Short mmCIF file of C-alpha atoms in Angstrom, two decimals:
data_model
loop_
_atom_site.label_atom_id
_atom_site.label_comp_id
_atom_site.label_asym_id
_atom_site.label_seq_id
_atom_site.Cartn_x
_atom_site.Cartn_y
_atom_site.Cartn_z
CA CYS A 29 54.77 122.48 101.67
CA GLY A 30 51.53 120.84 102.87
CA PRO A 31 48.98 120.59 100.02
CA CYS A 32 51.62 120.75 97.28
CA SER A 33 53.58 117.89 98.86
CA ILE A 34 50.46 115.77 99.05
CA MET A 35 49.58 116.52 95.42
CA ALA A 36 53.16 115.83 94.34
CA ALA A 37 53.09 112.48 96.06
CA ALA A 38 49.88 111.72 94.19
CA GLY A 39 51.60 112.60 90.93
CA THR A 40 49.44 115.60 90.06
CA CYS A 41 51.71 118.58 90.85
CA TYR A 42 55.44 119.23 90.84
CA PRO A 43 57.20 122.29 92.28
CA SER A 44 58.99 124.42 89.71
CA ILE A 45 62.24 124.61 91.74
CA VAL A 46 63.39 121.56 93.69
CA ALA A 47 66.90 120.96 95.00
CA ALA A 48 68.61 117.61 94.68
CA ARG A 49 68.05 115.47 97.73
CA ARG A 50 69.25 112.19 99.17
CA LEU A 51 67.11 109.48 100.67
CA GLN A 52 67.12 105.77 101.43
CA ILE A 53 64.57 103.26 100.18
CA PHE A 54 64.02 99.59 100.93
CA VAL A 55 63.47 97.29 97.95
CA PRO A 56 62.10 93.82 98.83
CA ILE A 57 63.97 91.03 97.12
CA ASP A 58 61.05 90.19 94.82
CA GLU A 59 60.40 93.76 93.70
CA ASP A 60 61.95 95.64 90.78
CA GLU A 61 64.49 98.26 91.88
CA ALA A 62 63.88 100.48 88.84
CA GLU A 63 60.19 100.73 89.73
CA ALA A 64 61.11 101.51 93.35
CA ARG A 65 63.42 104.30 92.20
CA ALA A 66 60.66 105.78 90.00
CA ALA A 67 58.30 105.71 92.97
CA ALA A 68 60.92 107.47 95.08
CA VAL A 69 61.16 110.23 92.47
CA ARG A 70 57.41 110.79 92.69
CA ARG A 71 57.52 110.80 96.50
CA ALA A 72 60.29 113.41 96.32
CA GLY A 73 57.90 115.69 94.46
CA MET A 74 59.79 115.67 91.17
CA ASP A 75 58.69 115.12 87.60
CA PRO A 76 59.37 111.48 86.62
CA GLY A 77 59.79 112.63 83.03
CA SER A 78 62.90 114.73 83.73
CA ALA A 79 64.13 113.83 87.21
CA VAL A 80 67.21 111.62 87.66
CA ALA A 81 67.75 109.09 90.46
CA ARG A 82 71.35 107.92 91.04
CA VAL A 83 72.23 105.01 93.32
CA LEU A 84 74.84 106.03 95.89
CA LYS A 85 75.01 102.84 97.95
CA ARG A 86 73.34 99.44 97.87
CA SER A 87 73.46 96.86 100.65
CA LEU A 88 71.65 93.60 101.25
CA ASP A 89 69.54 93.53 104.43
CA ALA A 90 69.31 89.90 105.53
CA ARG A 91 68.88 90.46 109.27
CA LYS A 92 66.81 87.91 111.13
CA GLY A 93 63.27 89.14 111.75
CA HIS A 94 63.44 91.75 108.99
CA PRO A 95 62.07 91.64 105.44
CA LEU A 96 64.69 90.43 102.97
CA GLY A 97 65.79 93.02 100.44
CA HIS A 98 68.16 95.84 99.59
CA LEU A 99 68.69 99.16 101.30
CA VAL A 100 69.36 101.63 98.50
CA GLN A 101 70.63 105.17 99.06
CA LEU A 102 69.60 107.53 96.27
CA GLU A 103 70.39 111.01 95.12
CA ILE A 104 67.39 112.45 93.29
CA ALA A 105 67.64 115.63 91.23
CA PRO A 106 65.05 117.44 89.08
CA ASP A 107 67.30 117.01 86.03
CA ALA A 108 70.74 115.74 85.07
CA ALA A 109 72.30 119.20 85.33
CA SER A 110 71.36 119.39 89.03
CA MET A 111 72.93 116.03 89.86
CA THR A 112 76.23 115.87 91.74
CA ALA A 113 78.91 115.04 89.20
CA PRO A 114 80.28 111.46 89.56
CA GLY A 115 83.70 111.62 91.18
CA ALA A 116 83.01 115.01 92.75
CA GLU A 117 83.62 113.48 96.17
CA GLY A 118 87.12 112.41 95.19
CA LEU A 119 90.40 113.86 96.39
CA ALA A 120 91.58 117.26 95.15
CA PRO A 121 94.66 117.30 92.86
CA PRO A 122 98.01 117.23 94.69
CA VAL A 123 100.36 120.18 95.05
CA ALA A 124 103.04 120.31 92.39
CA ALA A 125 106.42 118.71 93.09
CA ARG A 126 109.56 120.72 92.59
CA ALA A 127 111.17 120.26 89.18
CA GLY A 128 113.24 117.10 88.89
CA ALA A 129 112.04 115.54 92.14
CA HIS A 130 112.56 111.76 92.10
CA VAL A 131 110.94 109.23 94.43
CA VAL A 132 111.76 105.51 94.63
CA VAL A 133 108.77 103.38 95.64
CA VAL A 134 109.66 99.93 96.98
CA GLY A 135 106.73 97.60 96.27
CA SER A 136 104.08 97.49 93.54
CA GLY A 137 101.08 96.60 95.69
CA PRO A 138 98.10 98.95 96.10
CA CYS A 139 100.01 101.16 98.54
CA GLY A 140 103.01 101.67 96.27
CA THR A 141 100.93 101.93 93.12
CA PHE A 142 98.53 104.58 94.41
CA CYS A 143 101.41 106.47 96.02
CA ALA A 144 103.02 106.53 92.56
CA GLU A 145 99.73 107.68 91.00
CA ARG A 146 99.62 110.69 93.30
CA LEU A 147 103.31 111.55 92.86
CA LEU A 148 103.06 111.36 89.07
CA ALA A 149 100.01 113.63 89.14
CA ALA A 150 102.19 116.18 90.96
CA GLY A 151 104.89 115.99 88.30
CA ALA A 152 107.47 113.94 90.24
CA ARG A 153 109.59 111.23 88.64
CA VAL A 154 108.82 107.79 90.08
CA THR A 155 110.72 104.49 89.99
CA ILE A 156 108.88 101.44 91.32
CA VAL A 157 111.10 98.55 92.43
CA ASP A 158 109.70 95.10 93.22
CA ALA A 159 111.47 91.92 94.29
CA GLY A 160 108.73 89.93 92.56
CA LYS A 161 107.54 89.57 89.00
CA PRO A 162 104.88 91.25 86.83
CA VAL A 163 101.39 89.76 86.71
CA GLN A 164 101.86 87.51 83.66
CA PRO A 165 104.88 85.44 84.81
CA ARG A 166 103.64 85.66 88.38
CA ARG A 167 100.46 83.87 87.28
CA ARG A 168 102.56 80.95 86.04
CA ASP A 169 104.45 80.75 89.34
CA VAL A 170 101.16 80.69 91.26
CA ALA A 171 99.95 77.85 89.02
CA SER A 172 103.15 75.86 89.71
CA LEU A 173 102.57 76.25 93.45
CA THR A 174 98.91 75.26 93.19
CA GLN A 175 99.33 72.32 90.85
CA ARG A 176 102.71 70.88 91.82
CA GLY A 177 103.63 72.41 95.17
CA GLU A 178 106.61 74.23 93.64
CA LEU A 179 107.27 77.55 95.41
CA ASP A 180 109.12 80.56 94.02
CA GLU A 181 109.94 82.58 97.16
CA ALA A 182 109.88 85.88 95.23
CA SER A 183 106.78 85.22 93.10
CA ASN A 184 103.70 83.68 94.69
CA TYR A 185 100.28 84.58 96.14
CA CYS A 186 101.83 87.23 98.43
CA LEU A 187 104.73 88.68 96.45
CA GLY A 188 104.83 90.31 93.02
CA GLU A 189 102.89 92.89 91.04
CA GLY A 190 99.78 94.05 92.86
CA GLY A 191 100.78 92.47 96.16
CA ALA A 192 98.80 89.87 98.08
CA GLY A 193 95.43 91.04 96.74
CA THR A 194 96.15 90.26 93.08
CA PHE A 195 95.40 86.54 93.24
CA SER A 196 93.70 86.41 96.63
CA ASP A 197 90.29 87.92 96.10
CA GLY A 198 90.34 91.64 95.38
CA LYS A 199 88.05 92.61 98.27
CA LEU A 200 87.56 96.38 98.45
CA PHE A 201 85.58 96.61 101.69
CA THR A 202 87.15 99.08 104.12
CA ARG A 203 86.27 100.78 107.41
CA VAL A 204 88.36 103.83 106.53
CA LYS A 205 86.17 106.95 106.87
CA ASP A 206 88.25 109.14 104.52
CA ARG A 207 85.54 109.32 101.87
CA PRO A 208 87.41 111.50 99.33
CA ARG A 209 90.31 109.03 99.21
CA VAL A 210 88.02 105.98 99.21
CA CYS A 211 86.11 107.45 96.26
CA SER A 212 89.36 108.28 94.48
CA VAL A 213 90.63 104.70 94.80
CA LEU A 214 87.38 103.08 93.67
CA SER A 215 86.92 105.54 90.81
CA ALA A 216 90.46 104.89 89.61
CA LEU A 217 89.87 101.12 89.60
CA VAL A 218 86.68 101.61 87.58
CA GLY A 219 88.68 103.73 85.14
CA TYR A 220 91.08 100.81 84.70
CA GLY A 221 88.28 98.34 83.99
CA ALA A 222 86.63 97.34 87.28
CA ASP A 223 82.85 96.91 87.36
CA PRO A 224 81.21 100.29 88.19
CA ALA A 225 79.12 98.38 90.75
CA ILE A 226 82.06 98.68 93.16
CA LEU A 227 81.17 102.37 93.51
CA VAL A 228 77.83 101.55 95.14
CA ASP A 229 78.08 98.04 96.61
CA SER A 230 78.43 98.04 100.39
CA ARG A 231 80.95 95.19 100.13
CA PRO A 232 82.67 95.85 96.79
CA HIS A 233 84.57 92.96 95.26
CA VAL A 234 86.59 92.69 92.04
CA GLY A 235 87.48 88.99 91.95
CA SER A 236 90.82 87.25 91.49
CA ASN A 237 90.04 86.54 87.85
CA LYS A 238 89.54 90.23 86.97
CA LEU A 239 92.05 92.10 89.12
CA PRO A 240 95.15 91.12 87.06
CA ARG A 241 93.73 92.80 83.93
CA ILE A 242 92.99 95.95 85.94
CA LEU A 243 96.57 96.00 87.24
CA LEU A 244 97.94 95.70 83.71
CA ALA A 245 95.85 98.69 82.62
CA GLN A 246 96.98 100.70 85.63
CA ARG A 247 100.64 99.89 85.03
CA ALA A 248 100.33 100.90 81.36
CA SER A 249 98.82 104.22 82.45
CA LEU A 250 101.59 104.89 84.98
CA GLU A 251 104.29 104.03 82.45
CA ALA A 252 102.67 106.36 79.90
CA ARG A 253 103.03 109.13 82.50
CA GLY A 254 106.71 108.39 83.05
CA ALA A 255 106.84 105.74 85.78
CA VAL A 256 109.74 103.28 85.52
CA TYR A 257 109.29 99.71 86.80
CA ILE A 258 112.12 97.43 87.92
CA TRP A 259 111.17 93.78 88.48
CA SER A 260 112.83 90.81 90.21
CA ASP A 261 115.39 92.97 92.01
CA ALA A 262 115.01 93.16 95.78
CA VAL A 263 116.02 96.30 97.65
CA VAL A 264 118.62 95.22 100.21
CA ASP A 265 119.93 98.47 101.70
CA LEU A 266 119.60 102.25 101.93
CA PHE A 267 121.94 105.07 100.93
CA LEU A 268 122.44 107.81 103.49
CA CYS A 269 123.69 111.29 102.76
CA GLY A 270 123.94 114.00 105.39
CA GLY A 271 121.86 111.96 107.81
CA ARG A 272 119.02 111.44 105.30
CA VAL A 273 118.02 108.52 103.12
CA ALA A 274 119.15 109.38 99.60
CA GLY A 275 118.41 106.17 97.70
CA VAL A 276 118.47 102.38 97.70
CA ARG A 277 120.79 99.54 96.72
CA CYS A 278 119.31 96.44 95.03
CA ALA A 279 120.40 92.81 95.14
CA SER A 280 121.69 93.10 91.57
CA GLY A 281 124.04 95.90 92.59
CA ARG A 282 121.82 98.54 90.98
CA GLU A 283 121.89 101.84 92.86
CA LEU A 284 119.01 104.33 92.69
CA LEU A 285 119.36 107.85 94.07
CA ALA A 286 116.18 109.63 95.17
CA ASP A 287 114.82 112.60 97.08
CA ALA A 288 112.61 110.22 99.06
CA VAL A 289 112.12 106.47 99.40
CA VAL A 290 108.68 104.96 100.04
CA LEU A 291 108.77 101.55 101.71
CA ALA A 292 105.49 100.01 100.52
CA VAL A 293 106.28 96.34 101.04
CA GLY A 294 103.56 93.91 102.07
CA HIS A 295 103.18 92.02 105.34
CA SER A 296 105.20 89.07 104.01
CA ALA A 297 108.41 90.97 103.11
CA ARG A 298 110.43 89.21 105.79
CA PRO A 299 113.89 89.77 104.23
CA VAL A 300 113.13 93.51 104.22
CA TYR A 301 112.23 93.44 107.91
CA GLU A 302 115.53 91.69 108.65
CA TRP A 303 117.80 94.17 106.87
CA LEU A 304 115.82 97.13 108.23
CA HIS A 305 116.49 95.82 111.73
CA ARG A 306 120.20 95.40 111.00
CA ARG A 307 120.29 98.92 109.55
CA GLY A 308 118.81 100.34 112.76
CA VAL A 309 115.53 101.59 111.31
CA ALA A 310 113.03 102.10 114.15
CA LEU A 311 110.71 99.09 114.46
CA GLU A 312 108.41 97.85 117.19
CA PRO A 313 106.49 94.61 117.81
CA LYS A 314 102.73 94.81 117.43
CA ALA A 315 99.57 92.78 117.90
CA PHE A 316 98.21 90.58 115.11
CA SER A 317 96.14 87.40 114.84
CA VAL A 318 96.70 83.75 113.92
CA GLY A 319 94.42 80.79 113.33
CA ALA A 320 93.29 78.72 110.35
CA ARG A 321 90.88 78.76 107.41
CA ILE A 322 87.40 77.45 108.17
CA GLU A 323 85.52 75.89 105.25
CA HIS A 324 81.80 75.12 104.90
CA PRO A 325 79.43 74.11 102.12
CA GLN A 326 78.15 77.40 100.70
CA ALA A 327 74.62 75.95 100.71
CA LEU A 328 74.83 75.66 104.52
CA ILE A 329 75.90 79.30 104.90
CA ASP A 330 73.07 80.34 102.56
CA ARG A 331 70.52 78.50 104.71
CA LEU A 332 71.92 79.94 107.93
CA GLN A 333 71.79 83.50 106.61
CA TYR A 334 68.77 83.51 104.30
CA GLY A 335 66.54 80.86 105.87
CA ARG A 336 63.75 79.73 103.54
CA ALA A 337 64.83 82.28 100.93
CA ALA A 338 68.11 80.42 100.34
CA GLY A 339 68.51 79.66 96.66
CA HIS A 340 66.57 82.73 95.53
CA PRO A 341 68.01 83.77 92.12
CA LYS A 342 68.46 87.39 93.22
CA LEU A 343 70.47 86.49 96.32
CA PRO A 344 74.27 86.31 96.17
CA PRO A 345 76.22 83.57 97.98
CA ALA A 346 75.80 84.48 101.64
CA PHE A 347 78.42 86.25 103.72
CA TYR A 348 78.93 85.88 107.47
CA GLN A 349 80.93 87.50 110.23
CA VAL A 350 81.38 85.94 113.66
CA THR A 351 83.15 87.23 116.74
CA ALA A 352 83.52 86.20 120.37
CA GLN A 353 85.50 87.31 123.40
CA VAL A 354 87.26 84.45 125.18
CA GLY A 355 88.89 85.83 128.30
CA ASP A 356 91.00 88.75 127.17
CA ARG A 357 91.27 87.47 123.59
CA GLY A 358 89.17 88.16 120.55
CA VAL A 359 88.22 85.27 118.28
CA TYR A 360 86.79 86.35 114.97
CA SER A 361 86.35 85.68 111.28
CA PHE A 362 87.79 87.92 108.60
CA CYS A 363 88.47 87.81 104.85
CA MET A 364 85.28 85.78 104.39
CA CYS A 365 85.08 84.37 100.84
CA PRO A 366 81.57 83.31 99.75
CA GLY A 367 81.75 80.71 96.99
CA GLY A 368 85.50 80.88 97.32
CA TRP A 369 88.77 78.96 97.42
CA ILE A 370 91.47 78.40 100.03
CA VAL A 371 94.85 79.26 98.54
CA ASN A 372 98.46 78.56 99.43
CA SER A 373 99.97 81.87 100.57
CA SER A 374 103.33 80.39 101.63
CA THR A 375 106.45 82.44 100.92
CA GLU A 376 109.20 80.23 102.40
CA GLN A 377 110.29 76.67 101.73
CA GLY A 378 109.20 74.23 104.43
CA ALA A 379 106.62 76.63 105.88
CA LEU A 380 102.89 76.58 105.10
CA CYS A 381 100.39 79.44 105.24
CA THR A 382 96.88 79.75 103.77
CA ASN A 383 94.60 82.54 102.61
CA GLY A 384 91.26 82.78 100.80
CA MET A 385 89.89 84.22 97.58
CA SER A 386 86.82 84.29 95.36
CA LEU A 387 86.35 84.70 91.65
CA SER A 388 84.03 87.53 90.62
CA ARG A 389 81.11 85.14 90.14
CA ARG A 390 81.70 83.40 93.51
CA ASP A 391 80.54 80.06 92.21
CA SER A 392 82.60 77.59 94.25
CA PRO A 393 80.39 75.14 96.21
CA LEU A 394 82.36 75.96 99.36
CA ALA A 395 82.75 79.08 101.50
CA ASN A 396 85.79 79.88 103.60
CA ALA A 397 87.04 82.49 106.04
CA ALA A 398 89.96 83.04 108.36
CA LEU A 399 89.08 82.10 111.94
CA VAL A 400 91.74 83.73 114.10
CA VAL A 401 92.69 84.69 117.64
CA SER A 402 94.30 87.94 118.72
CA VAL A 403 97.98 87.74 119.64
CA GLU A 404 99.79 90.34 121.75
CA PRO A 405 103.55 90.99 121.95
CA ARG A 406 103.56 89.41 125.41
CA ASP A 407 102.68 86.09 123.76
CA TYR A 408 105.87 85.89 121.70
CA LEU A 409 108.48 88.21 123.22
CA GLY A 410 111.08 86.20 125.08
CA THR A 411 110.23 82.80 123.62
CA PHE A 412 110.93 83.92 120.05
CA GLY A 413 113.37 86.73 120.79
CA ASP A 414 113.29 90.08 122.53
CA GLY A 415 113.39 92.39 119.53
CA PRO A 416 110.86 93.56 116.93
CA LEU A 417 111.37 90.44 114.76
CA ALA A 418 110.02 88.10 117.47
CA GLY A 419 106.49 88.17 116.04
CA MET A 420 107.82 87.11 112.64
CA GLU A 421 109.64 84.17 114.25
CA PHE A 422 106.43 83.26 116.09
CA GLN A 423 104.64 83.12 112.71
CA ARG A 424 107.43 81.03 111.19
CA ALA A 425 107.27 78.43 113.95
CA ILE A 426 103.55 77.88 113.34
CA GLU A 427 104.00 77.70 109.56
CA ARG A 428 106.84 75.16 109.80
CA ARG A 429 104.80 72.93 112.11
CA ALA A 430 101.83 73.11 109.71
CA PHE A 431 104.08 72.13 106.80
CA GLU A 432 105.24 69.06 108.75
CA LEU A 433 101.69 68.07 109.69
CA GLY A 434 100.63 68.30 106.04
CA GLY A 435 103.29 65.78 105.08
CA GLY A 436 105.30 68.05 102.79
CA GLY A 437 104.75 69.28 99.27
CA PHE A 438 102.65 72.15 100.66
CA ARG A 439 99.71 69.87 101.41
CA ALA A 440 97.73 71.44 104.24
CA PRO A 441 96.57 69.69 107.42
CA ALA A 442 92.78 69.54 107.70
CA GLN A 443 90.64 68.77 110.74
CA ARG A 444 86.88 68.49 111.12
CA LEU A 445 85.48 70.99 113.58
CA PRO A 446 84.01 68.45 116.07
CA ASP A 447 87.44 66.79 116.20
CA PHE A 448 89.17 70.14 116.68
CA ALA A 449 86.82 71.00 119.56
CA LEU A 450 87.55 67.66 121.25
CA GLY A 451 91.30 67.85 120.64
CA ARG A 452 91.55 64.70 118.52
CA PRO A 453 93.04 64.30 115.02
CA SER A 454 90.69 63.67 112.11
CA ALA A 455 90.97 60.31 110.37
CA ASP A 456 89.57 61.71 107.14
CA ALA A 457 88.85 65.11 105.64
CA HIS A 458 86.03 66.68 103.68
CA ARG A 459 86.50 67.82 100.13
CA SER A 460 88.42 71.10 100.11
CA THR A 461 89.15 73.82 97.57
CA TYR A 462 92.77 73.99 98.77
CA ARG A 463 95.42 72.89 96.29
CA PRO A 464 97.69 70.94 96.06
CA GLY A 465 95.50 69.09 98.57
CA VAL A 466 94.82 68.44 102.25
CA ALA A 467 95.99 65.76 104.67
CA PRO A 468 93.56 64.78 107.46
CA GLY A 469 95.11 65.26 110.86
CA ASP A 470 95.52 67.74 113.67
CA VAL A 471 95.44 71.45 112.78
CA ARG A 472 95.26 72.26 116.46
CA ALA A 473 98.73 70.77 116.96
CA ALA A 474 100.18 73.43 114.66
CA LEU A 475 98.76 76.28 116.72
CA PRO A 476 99.89 77.62 120.10
CA ARG A 477 97.78 76.10 122.86
CA PHE A 478 96.13 79.40 123.79
CA VAL A 479 95.02 79.86 120.16
CA GLY A 480 93.56 76.38 119.84
CA ASP A 481 91.77 76.61 123.20
CA ALA A 482 90.28 80.01 122.36
CA ILE A 483 88.96 78.81 118.99
CA ALA A 484 87.48 75.68 120.57
CA GLN A 485 85.62 77.75 123.17
CA ALA A 486 84.39 80.23 120.59
CA LEU A 487 83.03 77.48 118.34
CA GLY A 488 80.39 76.61 120.93
CA ARG A 489 79.17 80.21 120.96
CA PHE A 490 79.12 80.42 117.17
CA GLU A 491 77.13 77.18 117.04
CA ARG A 492 74.44 78.63 119.27
CA THR A 493 74.10 81.67 117.02
CA LEU A 494 74.43 79.78 113.72
CA PRO A 495 73.33 76.15 114.26
CA GLY A 496 75.47 73.93 112.05
CA PHE A 497 78.41 76.34 111.87
CA ALA A 498 80.56 74.03 114.01
CA GLY A 499 78.95 70.82 112.77
CA GLU A 500 80.20 67.78 110.88
CA SER A 501 80.25 69.50 107.49
CA ALA A 502 82.82 72.13 108.57
CA GLN A 503 86.58 71.79 108.79
CA LEU A 504 89.69 73.84 109.50
CA VAL A 505 92.46 73.87 106.89
CA GLY A 506 96.11 74.81 107.24
CA VAL A 507 97.11 77.78 109.33
CA GLU A 508 96.56 81.49 108.74
CA THR A 509 99.32 83.60 110.22
CA ARG A 510 99.49 86.65 107.92
CA SER A 511 96.42 88.51 109.16
CA SER A 512 98.58 91.64 109.36
CA ALA A 513 102.21 92.65 109.75
CA PRO A 514 103.92 91.25 112.87
CA LEU A 515 105.69 94.55 113.49
CA ARG A 516 105.38 98.27 112.81
CA ILE A 517 107.95 100.39 111.01
CA LEU A 518 107.73 103.59 113.02
CA ARG A 519 107.07 106.98 111.48
CA ASP A 520 106.74 110.52 112.81
CA SER A 521 104.07 113.17 112.37
CA ALA A 522 105.38 113.85 108.84
CA LEU A 523 104.96 110.10 108.06
CA ALA A 524 108.74 109.62 107.77
CA SER A 525 110.99 107.28 109.74
CA PRO A 526 112.14 109.03 112.94
CA THR A 527 115.56 107.38 112.69
CA HIS A 528 116.01 107.64 108.91
CA PRO A 529 114.58 110.90 107.49
CA GLY A 530 113.66 110.59 103.85
CA LEU A 531 112.37 107.00 104.35
CA TYR A 532 108.57 106.76 104.33
CA PRO A 533 107.14 103.46 105.67
CA ALA A 534 103.67 102.90 104.24
CA GLY A 535 100.80 100.48 103.94
CA GLU A 536 100.08 97.05 105.32
CA GLY A 537 103.68 95.85 105.53
CA ALA A 538 104.62 98.85 107.66
CA GLY A 539 101.69 98.26 110.00
CA TYR A 540 99.42 101.11 108.88
CA ALA A 541 96.76 99.41 106.74
CA GLY A 542 94.84 96.19 106.28
CA GLY A 543 93.47 95.54 102.81
CA ILE A 544 93.58 96.89 99.27
CA VAL A 545 91.72 100.16 99.79
CA SER A 546 93.25 101.13 103.14
CA ALA A 547 96.73 100.36 101.78
CA ALA A 548 96.08 102.47 98.68
CA ILE A 549 94.83 105.33 100.86
CA ASP A 550 97.90 105.19 103.08
CA GLY A 551 100.06 105.35 99.96
CA MET A 552 98.23 108.49 98.86
CA ARG A 553 98.68 110.07 102.29
CA VAL A 554 102.41 109.33 102.21
CA ALA A 555 102.63 110.82 98.70
CA ASP A 556 101.07 114.04 99.99
CA ALA A 557 103.51 114.09 102.92
CA ILE A 558 106.44 113.76 100.52
CA LEU A 559 105.05 116.49 98.26
CA ALA A 560 104.72 118.81 101.26
CA ARG A 561 108.51 118.48 101.67
CA LEU A 562 109.39 118.49 97.94
#
């Protein structure tokens, strides 16, 4: 109250009983955060000798016209005993499964893995089946694709242990508002070896060089709790008993009976989509986006975002996000990789697709992002079929054309942005991080006309906002078609298939997530739905 608060702020008096409180401070880029936290403790009227200040969230504020620095959310308590326990915001333990309950999880990406985590915690038996390979041999297959253009259709950047995120960045940013589950996912990753900074960073990032080790630790933990893994054996059909799904059949002939089957495949599991459709599982076409990877010198992005402060030792490689509305279509960037690399995310012979990633230190001289245009079912139904697989065929057509334009061997077509805007092929290309290499040419020719026209119109708007963004130093590489699943595997209010009870579609491949954290959260939700029945 009045005088006491003033005296406390001056450092001369501290109340004897003070509750923990939360507040936000701004720390200019050239100031020491520890000193700012100590000052916040004094302003909160607590004794600096015993009070504790814990960082809850940290985000860089680089808005134009604002001082450059970090917004830091703090929890300040009079002593450690009064502080909220780390992890207290996580999810409550699951209800116990009935004795002997067995669940087959198809897919070892974040959705399937965190679904298995939750089921194991409830005492269920879990078998995880993946058509791809574990991290170690998968790494060698990725290297063969990168260095020699040799593709293993079951083991690549998209398919195998950990899913598409394993070797393509490890971004943990999510817009999901389910804080208990978000905290549970991030805390689990820290427990398996991720940097604790992901718990407070506004855009948490693990890095493609670190995520494989975390996955190995997580798998070892699940196996120690009884999980069984089956690798390089694709699920090709379902068992039905009494109108319910009662297990799966694998390509090897292996048969696995189960009380429930979780379908946690990624957005590139095209053979799964095909046999699901033949089996009569309820599917529907959905909207997604296609475009290409845009690549810039990172130094240019730093100057555009940081101005004269670019190059400051405390500033990370700059991030950007652009969006424009062109008619009834959205044109936007996503999966932006500061100091990153463009990677070959192809999964089929003769068809090219790209993605992006960054190592944890983000030290590549180039930045890249997907620059994509929204696609609606009306854009592909009819031309590429009338059923739920039409969007997948639409993607395939673009990828095959891109492969041809690259000249084969999974070289990617590349086109400078001024040439793309004018509709002319590029005679030469800038240096690119993409391997096994780029071929100068006409990226626009690989894309549907409405996609190319929308990107070209949006580039002019982006240039006005970020001068140089669409300039001579920028180029588009390959095509990006796997922004999300091209269909949705339907589920009811209990998160099960309405046509095949006992089958639980989940995660990004089923059309219910978009990224590592949201996929993991959906897997946890599906686990709880299964436990409610078991």
